[in-house]
Amino acid sequence: IFTGLPVAPGGALRLDFAGDHDAQVGDVLAGVLRDVGAQVVYGARASVLDYSRKERDEWGEVVLQQRAWARQTSLSLEMDDAALDAAFNTTAGLRAKPTLWLIDDGPRALMLLGFWTRLEFALPHYGRASATIDLESVT
């Protein structure tokens, strides 16, 4: 992940890849980095949504067919209540938009390219706000 690239109106981004015939490129994303102004609290979860087929036939034999899967992440966030409006507007504005979700210094298992499926904000204490966000990857 590279950040801090200079941005110029009408500028272009050129990527050159070198390698042998086995070289591969996963995803290349270019965009604007946005900080929602919140801290992730302990208790974040990462899981897999598996679309594989797993069935037993009439004789009890297992039939497995590996299919696609999606990564899921659930995060709890805390922030000053003054940051709630900006965090709400930023995340709500990303609904149904593929977004690279990452946590500063967080484990890569929690990072994904996807969309949010549930977004909930609360004011649990004076001066503090919290949020829960559930994410699902596009692949």
CSV table of N, CA and C in Angstrom, one decimal:
chain,number,residue,atom,x,y,z
A,1,ILE,N,0.9,-1.2,0.0
A,1,ILE,CA,0.0,0.0,0.0
A,1,ILE,C,0.9,1.2,0.0
A,2,PHE,N,0.7,2.1,-1.0
A,2,PHE,CA,1.5,3.3,-1.1
A,2,PHE,C,0.5,4.5,-0.9
A,3,THR,N,0.9,5.4,0.0
A,3,THR,CA,0.1,6.6,0.2
A,3,THR,C,1.0,7.8,0.0
A,4,GLY,N,0.3,8.9,-0.1
A,4,GLY,CA,1.1,10.2,-0.2
A,4,GLY,C,1.6,10.5,-1.6
A,5,LEU,N,1.1,9.8,-2.6
A,5,LEU,CA,1.5,10.1,-3.9
A,5,LEU,C,1.0,11.5,-4.3
A,6,PRO,N,1.8,12.3,-5.0
A,6,PRO,CA,1.4,13.6,-5.4
A,6,PRO,C,0.2,13.6,-6.3
A,7,VAL,N,-0.7,14.5,-6.1
A,7,VAL,CA,-1.9,14.6,-7.0
A,7,VAL,C,-1.9,15.9,-7.7
A,8,ALA,N,-2.0,15.8,-9.0
A,8,ALA,CA,-2.0,17.0,-9.9
A,8,ALA,C,-3.2,16.9,-10.8
A,9,PRO,N,-3.9,18.0,-11.0
A,9,PRO,CA,-5.0,18.0,-11.9
A,9,PRO,C,-4.6,17.5,-13.3
A,10,GLY,N,-5.4,16.6,-13.8
A,10,GLY,CA,-5.0,16.0,-15.1
A,10,GLY,C,-3.8,15.1,-15.1
A,11,GLY,N,-3.3,14.8,-14.0
A,11,GLY,CA,-2.1,14.0,-13.9
A,11,GLY,C,-2.4,12.5,-14.2
A,12,ALA,N,-1.4,11.7,-14.5
A,12,ALA,CA,-1.6,10.3,-14.8
A,12,ALA,C,-0.7,9.5,-13.9
A,13,LEU,N,-1.2,8.3,-13.7
A,13,LEU,CA,-0.4,7.3,-12.8
A,13,LEU,C,0.0,6.2,-13.8
A,14,ARG,N,1.3,6.0,-13.8
A,14,ARG,CA,1.8,4.9,-14.7
A,14,ARG,C,2.5,3.8,-13.8
A,15,LEU,N,2.1,2.6,-14.1
A,15,LEU,CA,2.7,1.5,-13.3
A,15,LEU,C,3.4,0.6,-14.3
A,16,ASP,N,4.6,0.2,-14.0
A,16,ASP,CA,5.4,-0.7,-14.8
A,16,ASP,C,5.7,-1.9,-13.9
A,17,PHE,N,5.4,-3.1,-14.5
A,17,PHE,CA,5.6,-4.4,-13.8
A,17,PHE,C,6.6,-5.2,-14.5
A,18,ALA,N,7.6,-5.7,-13.8
A,18,ALA,CA,8.6,-6.6,-14.4
A,18,ALA,C,8.6,-7.9,-13.7
A,19,GLY,N,8.9,-8.9,-14.4
A,19,GLY,CA,8.9,-10.3,-13.8
A,19,GLY,C,8.9,-11.3,-14.9
A,20,ASP,N,9.0,-12.5,-14.5
A,20,ASP,CA,9.0,-13.6,-15.5
A,20,ASP,C,7.6,-14.0,-15.9
A,21,HIS,N,7.4,-15.0,-16.6
A,21,HIS,CA,6.0,-15.4,-17.1
A,21,HIS,C,5.0,-15.8,-16.0
A,22,ASP,N,5.5,-16.0,-14.7
A,22,ASP,CA,4.7,-16.3,-13.6
A,22,ASP,C,4.2,-15.1,-12.8
A,23,ALA,N,4.7,-13.9,-13.2
A,23,ALA,CA,4.4,-12.7,-12.4
A,23,ALA,C,2.9,-12.4,-12.5
A,24,GLN,N,2.3,-12.0,-11.4
A,24,GLN,CA,0.9,-11.7,-11.3
A,24,GLN,C,0.7,-10.4,-10.6
A,25,VAL,N,-0.4,-9.7,-10.9
A,25,VAL,CA,-0.8,-8.5,-10.2
A,25,VAL,C,-2.2,-8.8,-9.7
A,26,GLY,N,-2.4,-8.6,-8.4
A,26,GLY,CA,-3.8,-8.8,-7.8
A,26,GLY,C,-4.6,-7.6,-8.2
A,27,ASP,N,-4.8,-6.7,-7.3
A,27,ASP,CA,-5.7,-5.5,-7.6
A,27,ASP,C,-4.8,-4.2,-7.5
A,28,VAL,N,-5.1,-3.3,-8.4
A,28,VAL,CA,-4.5,-2.0,-8.4
A,28,VAL,C,-5.6,-1.0,-8.2
A,29,LEU,N,-5.5,-0.2,-7.1
A,29,LEU,CA,-6.5,0.7,-6.8
A,29,LEU,C,-5.9,2.1,-6.7
A,30,ALA,N,-6.5,3.1,-7.2
A,30,ALA,CA,-6.1,4.5,-7.0
A,30,ALA,C,-7.3,5.3,-6.5
A,31,GLY,N,-7.1,6.1,-5.5
A,31,GLY,CA,-8.2,6.9,-5.0
A,31,GLY,C,-7.7,7.8,-3.9
A,32,VAL,N,-8.7,8.3,-3.2
A,32,VAL,CA,-8.4,9.3,-2.2
A,32,VAL,C,-8.5,8.6,-0.8
A,33,LEU,N,-7.5,8.8,0.0
A,33,LEU,CA,-7.5,8.2,1.3
A,33,LEU,C,-8.3,9.1,2.3
A,34,ARG,N,-9.3,8.4,2.9
A,34,ARG,CA,-10.2,9.2,3.9
A,34,ARG,C,-10.0,8.5,5.2
A,35,ASP,N,-9.9,9.4,6.2
A,35,ASP,CA,-9.8,9.0,7.6
A,35,ASP,C,-11.2,9.3,8.2
A,36,VAL,N,-11.9,8.3,8.8
A,36,VAL,CA,-13.2,8.5,9.3
A,36,VAL,C,-13.1,9.1,10.7
A,37,GLY,N,-11.9,9.3,11.2
A,37,GLY,CA,-11.7,10.0,12.5
A,37,GLY,C,-12.1,9.2,13.7
A,38,ALA,N,-12.0,7.9,13.6
A,38,ALA,CA,-12.4,7.0,14.7
A,38,ALA,C,-11.2,6.0,15.0
A,39,GLN,N,-11.3,5.4,16.2
A,39,GLN,CA,-10.3,4.4,16.6
A,39,GLN,C,-11.0,3.1,16.7
A,40,VAL,N,-10.4,2.0,16.1
A,40,VAL,CA,-10.9,0.7,16.2
A,40,VAL,C,-10.7,0.2,17.7
A,41,VAL,N,-11.7,-0.3,18.3
A,41,VAL,CA,-11.6,-0.9,19.6
A,41,VAL,C,-11.4,-2.4,19.5
A,42,TYR,N,-10.8,-3.0,20.6
A,42,TYR,CA,-10.6,-4.4,20.6
A,42,TYR,C,-12.0,-5.2,20.4
A,43,GLY,N,-11.9,-6.3,19.8
A,43,GLY,CA,-13.1,-7.1,19.6
A,43,GLY,C,-13.4,-7.2,18.1
A,44,ALA,N,-12.6,-6.6,17.2
A,44,ALA,CA,-12.8,-6.7,15.8
A,44,ALA,C,-12.8,-8.2,15.4
A,45,ARG,N,-13.7,-8.5,14.4
A,45,ARG,CA,-13.8,-9.9,14.0
A,45,ARG,C,-13.6,-10.0,12.5
A,46,ALA,N,-12.9,-11.1,12.0
A,46,ALA,CA,-12.8,-11.4,10.6
A,46,ALA,C,-13.3,-12.8,10.4
A,47,SER,N,-14.1,-13.0,9.3
A,47,SER,CA,-14.6,-14.3,9.0
A,47,SER,C,-14.7,-14.5,7.5
A,48,VAL,N,-15.1,-15.7,7.1
A,48,VAL,CA,-15.2,-16.1,5.7
A,48,VAL,C,-16.7,-16.5,5.4
A,49,LEU,N,-17.2,-16.0,4.4
A,49,LEU,CA,-18.6,-16.4,3.9
A,49,LEU,C,-18.3,-17.3,2.7
A,50,ASP,N,-18.5,-18.6,2.8
A,50,ASP,CA,-18.2,-19.6,1.8
A,50,ASP,C,-19.4,-19.9,1.0
A,51,TYR,N,-19.2,-19.8,-0.3
A,51,TYR,CA,-20.3,-20.2,-1.3
A,51,TYR,C,-20.1,-21.6,-1.9
A,52,SER,N,-19.2,-22.3,-1.3
A,52,SER,CA,-18.9,-23.7,-1.8
A,52,SER,C,-20.2,-24.5,-1.5
A,53,ARG,N,-20.3,-25.6,-2.4
A,53,ARG,CA,-21.4,-26.5,-2.2
A,53,ARG,C,-20.9,-27.7,-1.3
A,54,LYS,N,-21.7,-28.0,-0.3
A,54,LYS,CA,-21.3,-29.1,0.6
A,54,LYS,C,-22.6,-29.9,0.9
A,55,GLU,N,-22.7,-31.0,0.3
A,55,GLU,CA,-23.9,-31.8,0.4
A,55,GLU,C,-23.6,-33.3,0.6
A,56,ARG,N,-24.6,-34.0,1.1
A,56,ARG,CA,-24.5,-35.4,1.2
A,56,ARG,C,-25.6,-36.0,0.3
A,57,ASP,N,-25.2,-37.1,-0.4
A,57,ASP,CA,-26.2,-37.7,-1.3
A,57,ASP,C,-27.0,-38.7,-0.5
A,58,GLU,N,-27.9,-39.4,-1.2
A,58,GLU,CA,-28.8,-40.3,-0.5
A,58,GLU,C,-28.1,-41.5,0.2
A,59,TRP,N,-26.8,-41.7,-0.1
A,59,TRP,CA,-26.0,-42.8,0.5
A,59,TRP,C,-25.1,-42.3,1.6
A,60,GLY,N,-25.2,-41.0,1.9
A,60,GLY,CA,-24.4,-40.4,2.9
A,60,GLY,C,-23.0,-39.9,2.5
A,61,GLU,N,-22.7,-40.1,1.2
A,61,GLU,CA,-21.4,-39.6,0.6
A,61,GLU,C,-21.4,-38.1,0.5
A,62,VAL,N,-20.3,-37.5,0.9
A,62,VAL,CA,-20.2,-36.1,0.8
A,62,VAL,C,-19.8,-35.6,-0.6
A,63,VAL,N,-20.5,-34.6,-1.1
A,63,VAL,CA,-20.1,-34.0,-2.4
A,63,VAL,C,-19.7,-32.6,-2.1
A,64,LEU,N,-18.4,-32.3,-2.4
A,64,LEU,CA,-17.9,-30.9,-2.2
A,64,LEU,C,-17.6,-30.3,-3.5
A,65,GLN,N,-18.0,-29.1,-3.7
A,65,GLN,CA,-17.6,-28.3,-4.9
A,65,GLN,C,-17.2,-26.9,-4.4
A,66,GLN,N,-15.9,-26.7,-4.6
A,66,GLN,CA,-15.3,-25.4,-4.1
A,66,GLN,C,-15.8,-24.3,-5.0
A,67,ARG,N,-16.3,-23.2,-4.4
A,67,ARG,CA,-16.7,-22.0,-5.1
A,67,ARG,C,-16.1,-20.8,-4.5
A,68,ALA,N,-16.6,-19.7,-4.9
A,68,ALA,CA,-16.1,-18.4,-4.4
A,68,ALA,C,-16.3,-18.2,-2.9
A,69,TRP,N,-15.6,-17.3,-2.3
A,69,TRP,CA,-15.8,-16.9,-0.9
A,69,TRP,C,-15.6,-15.4,-0.8
A,70,ALA,N,-16.2,-14.9,0.3
A,70,ALA,CA,-16.0,-13.5,0.6
A,70,ALA,C,-15.5,-13.3,2.0
A,71,ARG,N,-14.7,-12.3,2.2
A,71,ARG,CA,-14.2,-12.0,3.5
A,71,ARG,C,-15.2,-11.1,4.2
A,72,GLN,N,-15.4,-11.3,5.5
A,72,GLN,CA,-16.2,-10.4,6.3
A,72,GLN,C,-15.5,-9.9,7.5
A,73,THR,N,-15.7,-8.6,7.8
A,73,THR,CA,-15.1,-8.0,8.9
A,73,THR,C,-16.1,-7.2,9.7
A,74,SER,N,-16.1,-7.2,11.0
A,74,SER,CA,-17.0,-6.5,11.8
A,74,SER,C,-16.1,-5.6,12.8
A,75,LEU,N,-16.3,-4.3,12.8
A,75,LEU,CA,-15.5,-3.4,13.6
A,75,LEU,C,-16.3,-2.6,14.5
A,76,SER,N,-15.8,-2.4,15.7
A,76,SER,CA,-16.4,-1.4,16.7
A,76,SER,C,-15.5,-0.2,16.7
A,77,LEU,N,-16.0,1.0,16.6
A,77,LEU,CA,-15.2,2.2,16.6
A,77,LEU,C,-15.6,3.1,17.7
A,78,GLU,N,-14.7,3.9,18.2
A,78,GLU,CA,-14.9,5.0,19.1
A,78,GLU,C,-14.3,6.3,18.6
A,79,MET,N,-15.0,7.4,19.0
A,79,MET,CA,-14.6,8.7,18.5
A,79,MET,C,-15.1,9.8,19.5
A,80,ASP,N,-14.6,11.0,19.4
A,80,ASP,CA,-15.2,12.1,20.1
A,80,ASP,C,-16.5,12.4,19.4
A,81,ASP,N,-17.5,12.8,20.2
A,81,ASP,CA,-18.8,13.0,19.6
A,81,ASP,C,-18.8,14.1,18.6
A,82,ALA,N,-17.8,15.0,18.6
A,82,ALA,CA,-17.7,16.1,17.6
A,82,ALA,C,-17.3,15.5,16.2
A,83,ALA,N,-16.7,14.3,16.2
A,83,ALA,CA,-16.3,13.7,14.9
A,83,ALA,C,-17.5,12.8,14.3
A,84,LEU,N,-18.6,12.7,15.1
A,84,LEU,CA,-19.6,11.8,14.6
A,84,LEU,C,-20.2,12.2,13.3
A,85,ASP,N,-20.6,13.4,13.1
A,85,ASP,CA,-21.2,13.9,11.8
A,85,ASP,C,-20.3,13.6,10.6
A,86,ALA,N,-19.0,13.9,10.7
A,86,ALA,CA,-18.1,13.7,9.6
A,86,ALA,C,-17.9,12.2,9.4
A,87,ALA,N,-17.8,11.4,10.4
A,87,ALA,CA,-17.7,9.9,10.3
A,87,ALA,C,-18.9,9.3,9.6
A,88,PHE,N,-20.1,9.8,10.1
A,88,PHE,CA,-21.3,9.3,9.5
A,88,PHE,C,-21.5,9.6,8.1
A,89,ASN,N,-21.2,10.9,7.7
A,89,ASN,CA,-21.4,11.3,6.3
A,89,ASN,C,-20.3,10.6,5.4
A,90,THR,N,-19.1,10.5,5.9
A,90,THR,CA,-18.1,9.8,5.1
A,90,THR,C,-18.5,8.4,4.8
A,91,THR,N,-18.8,7.6,5.8
A,91,THR,CA,-19.2,6.2,5.6
A,91,THR,C,-20.5,6.0,4.9
A,92,ALA,N,-21.5,6.8,5.2
A,92,ALA,CA,-22.8,6.7,4.5
A,92,ALA,C,-22.6,7.0,3.0
A,93,GLY,N,-21.7,7.9,2.7
A,93,GLY,CA,-21.4,8.3,1.3
A,93,GLY,C,-20.7,7.1,0.5
A,94,LEU,N,-20.2,6.1,1.3
A,94,LEU,CA,-19.5,5.0,0.6
A,94,LEU,C,-20.5,3.8,0.4
A,95,ARG,N,-21.8,4.0,0.7
A,95,ARG,CA,-22.7,2.9,0.5
A,95,ARG,C,-22.7,2.4,-0.9
A,96,ALA,N,-22.6,1.0,-1.0
A,96,ALA,CA,-22.7,0.4,-2.3
A,96,ALA,C,-21.6,0.8,-3.3
A,97,LYS,N,-20.4,1.2,-2.7
A,97,LYS,CA,-19.2,1.6,-3.5
A,97,LYS,C,-18.1,0.7,-3.0
A,98,PRO,N,-17.4,0.0,-4.0
A,98,PRO,CA,-16.3,-0.8,-3.6
A,98,PRO,C,-15.2,0.1,-3.0
A,99,THR,N,-14.8,-0.2,-1.8
A,99,THR,CA,-13.8,0.6,-1.1
A,99,THR,C,-12.8,-0.2,-0.4
A,100,LEU,N,-11.6,0.2,-0.4
A,100,LEU,CA,-10.5,-0.5,0.3
A,100,LEU,C,-10.6,0.0,1.8
A,101,TRP,N,-11.0,-0.9,2.7
A,101,TRP,CA,-11.1,-0.6,4.1
A,101,TRP,C,-9.9,-1.1,4.8
A,102,LEU,N,-9.1,-0.2,5.5
A,102,LEU,CA,-7.9,-0.7,6.2
A,102,LEU,C,-7.8,0.1,7.5
A,103,ILE,N,-7.1,-0.5,8.4
A,103,ILE,CA,-6.9,0.0,9.8
A,103,ILE,C,-5.5,0.4,9.9
A,104,ASP,N,-5.2,1.6,10.4
A,104,ASP,CA,-3.8,2.0,10.6
A,104,ASP,C,-3.1,1.0,11.5
A,105,ASP,N,-2.0,0.4,11.1
A,105,ASP,CA,-1.3,-0.6,11.9
A,105,ASP,C,-2.1,-1.8,12.3
A,106,GLY,N,-3.1,-2.1,11.6
A,106,GLY,CA,-4.0,-3.2,11.9
A,106,GLY,C,-3.6,-4.4,11.2
A,107,PRO,N,-4.0,-5.6,11.6
A,107,PRO,CA,-3.7,-6.8,10.9
A,107,PRO,C,-4.3,-6.9,9.5
A,108,ARG,N,-3.6,-7.5,8.5
A,108,ARG,CA,-4.1,-7.5,7.2
A,108,ARG,C,-5.4,-8.4,7.1
A,109,ALA,N,-5.6,-9.2,8.0
A,109,ALA,CA,-6.9,-10.1,8.0
A,109,ALA,C,-8.1,-9.2,8.1
A,110,LEU,N,-8.0,-8.0,8.6
A,110,LEU,CA,-9.1,-7.1,8.8
A,110,LEU,C,-9.3,-6.1,7.6
A,111,MET,N,-8.3,-6.1,6.7
A,111,MET,CA,-8.3,-5.3,5.5
A,111,MET,C,-9.1,-6.0,4.4
A,112,LEU,N,-10.0,-5.2,3.7
A,112,LEU,CA,-10.7,-5.8,2.6
A,112,LEU,C,-11.1,-4.8,1.6
A,113,LEU,N,-11.3,-5.2,0.4
A,113,LEU,CA,-11.9,-4.4,-0.7
A,113,LEU,C,-13.3,-4.8,-0.8
A,114,GLY,N,-14.2,-3.9,-0.4
A,114,GLY,CA,-15.6,-4.3,-0.4
A,114,GLY,C,-16.5,-3.2,0.0
A,115,PHE,N,-17.6,-3.5,0.6
A,115,PHE,CA,-18.7,-2.5,0.9
A,115,PHE,C,-19.2,-2.8,2.3
A,116,TRP,N,-19.8,-1.8,2.9
A,116,TRP,CA,-20.4,-2.1,4.2
A,116,TRP,C,-21.8,-2.6,4.1
A,117,THR,N,-22.2,-3.5,5.0
A,117,THR,CA,-23.5,-4.1,4.9
A,117,THR,C,-24.4,-3.6,6.1
A,118,ARG,N,-23.7,-3.1,7.2
A,118,ARG,CA,-24.5,-2.5,8.3
A,118,ARG,C,-23.6,-1.4,8.9
A,119,LEU,N,-24.3,-0.3,9.2
A,119,LEU,CA,-23.6,0.8,9.8
A,119,LEU,C,-24.5,1.4,10.9
A,120,GLU,N,-23.9,1.5,12.1
A,120,GLU,CA,-24.7,1.9,13.2
A,120,GLU,C,-23.9,2.8,14.1
A,121,PHE,N,-24.4,4.0,14.4
A,121,PHE,CA,-23.8,5.0,15.3
A,121,PHE,C,-24.5,5.1,16.6
A,122,ALA,N,-23.8,5.5,17.7
A,122,ALA,CA,-24.5,5.7,19.0
A,122,ALA,C,-23.7,6.7,19.8
A,123,LEU,N,-24.4,7.3,20.8
A,123,LEU,CA,-23.7,8.2,21.7
A,123,LEU,C,-23.8,7.5,23.1
A,124,PRO,N,-22.9,6.6,23.5
A,124,PRO,CA,-23.0,5.9,24.7
A,124,PRO,C,-22.7,6.7,26.0
A,125,HIS,N,-21.8,7.7,25.8
A,125,HIS,CA,-21.3,8.4,27.0
A,125,HIS,C,-21.2,9.9,26.6
A,126,TYR,N,-21.3,10.8,27.6
A,126,TYR,CA,-21.1,12.2,27.3
A,126,TYR,C,-19.7,12.4,26.6
A,127,GLY,N,-19.7,13.1,25.5
A,127,GLY,CA,-18.5,13.5,24.8
A,127,GLY,C,-17.9,12.4,23.9
A,128,ARG,N,-18.5,11.2,23.9
A,128,ARG,CA,-18.0,10.1,23.1
A,128,ARG,C,-19.1,9.5,22.2
A,129,ALA,N,-18.7,9.0,21.1
A,129,ALA,CA,-19.6,8.4,20.1
A,129,ALA,C,-19.0,7.0,19.8
A,130,SER,N,-19.8,6.1,19.3
A,130,SER,CA,-19.3,4.8,18.9
A,130,SER,C,-20.0,4.4,17.6
A,131,ALA,N,-19.5,3.4,17.0
A,131,ALA,CA,-20.1,3.0,15.7
A,131,ALA,C,-19.7,1.5,15.6
A,132,THR,N,-20.6,0.8,14.9
A,132,THR,CA,-20.3,-0.6,14.5
A,132,THR,C,-20.5,-0.6,13.0
A,133,ILE,N,-19.6,-1.3,12.3
A,133,ILE,CA,-19.6,-1.4,10.9
A,133,ILE,C,-19.3,-2.8,10.5
A,134,ASP,N,-20.1,-3.4,9.6
A,134,ASP,CA,-19.9,-4.7,9.1
A,134,ASP,C,-19.6,-4.6,7.6
A,135,LEU,N,-18.5,-5.2,7.2
A,135,LEU,CA,-17.9,-5.1,5.9
A,135,LEU,C,-17.9,-6.5,5.2
A,136,GLU,N,-18.1,-6.5,3.9
A,136,GLU,CA,-18.0,-7.7,3.1
A,136,GLU,C,-17.2,-7.4,1.9
A,137,SER,N,-16.3,-8.3,1.5
A,137,SER,CA,-15.5,-8.1,0.3
A,137,SER,C,-16.2,-8.4,-0.9
A,138,VAL,N,-15.7,-7.8,-2.1
A,138,VAL,CA,-16.3,-8.0,-3.4
A,138,VAL,C,-15.9,-9.4,-4.0
A,139,THR,N,-14.9,-10.0,-3.5
A,139,THR,CA,-14.4,-11.3,-4.0
A,139,THR,C,-14.2,-12.2,-2.9
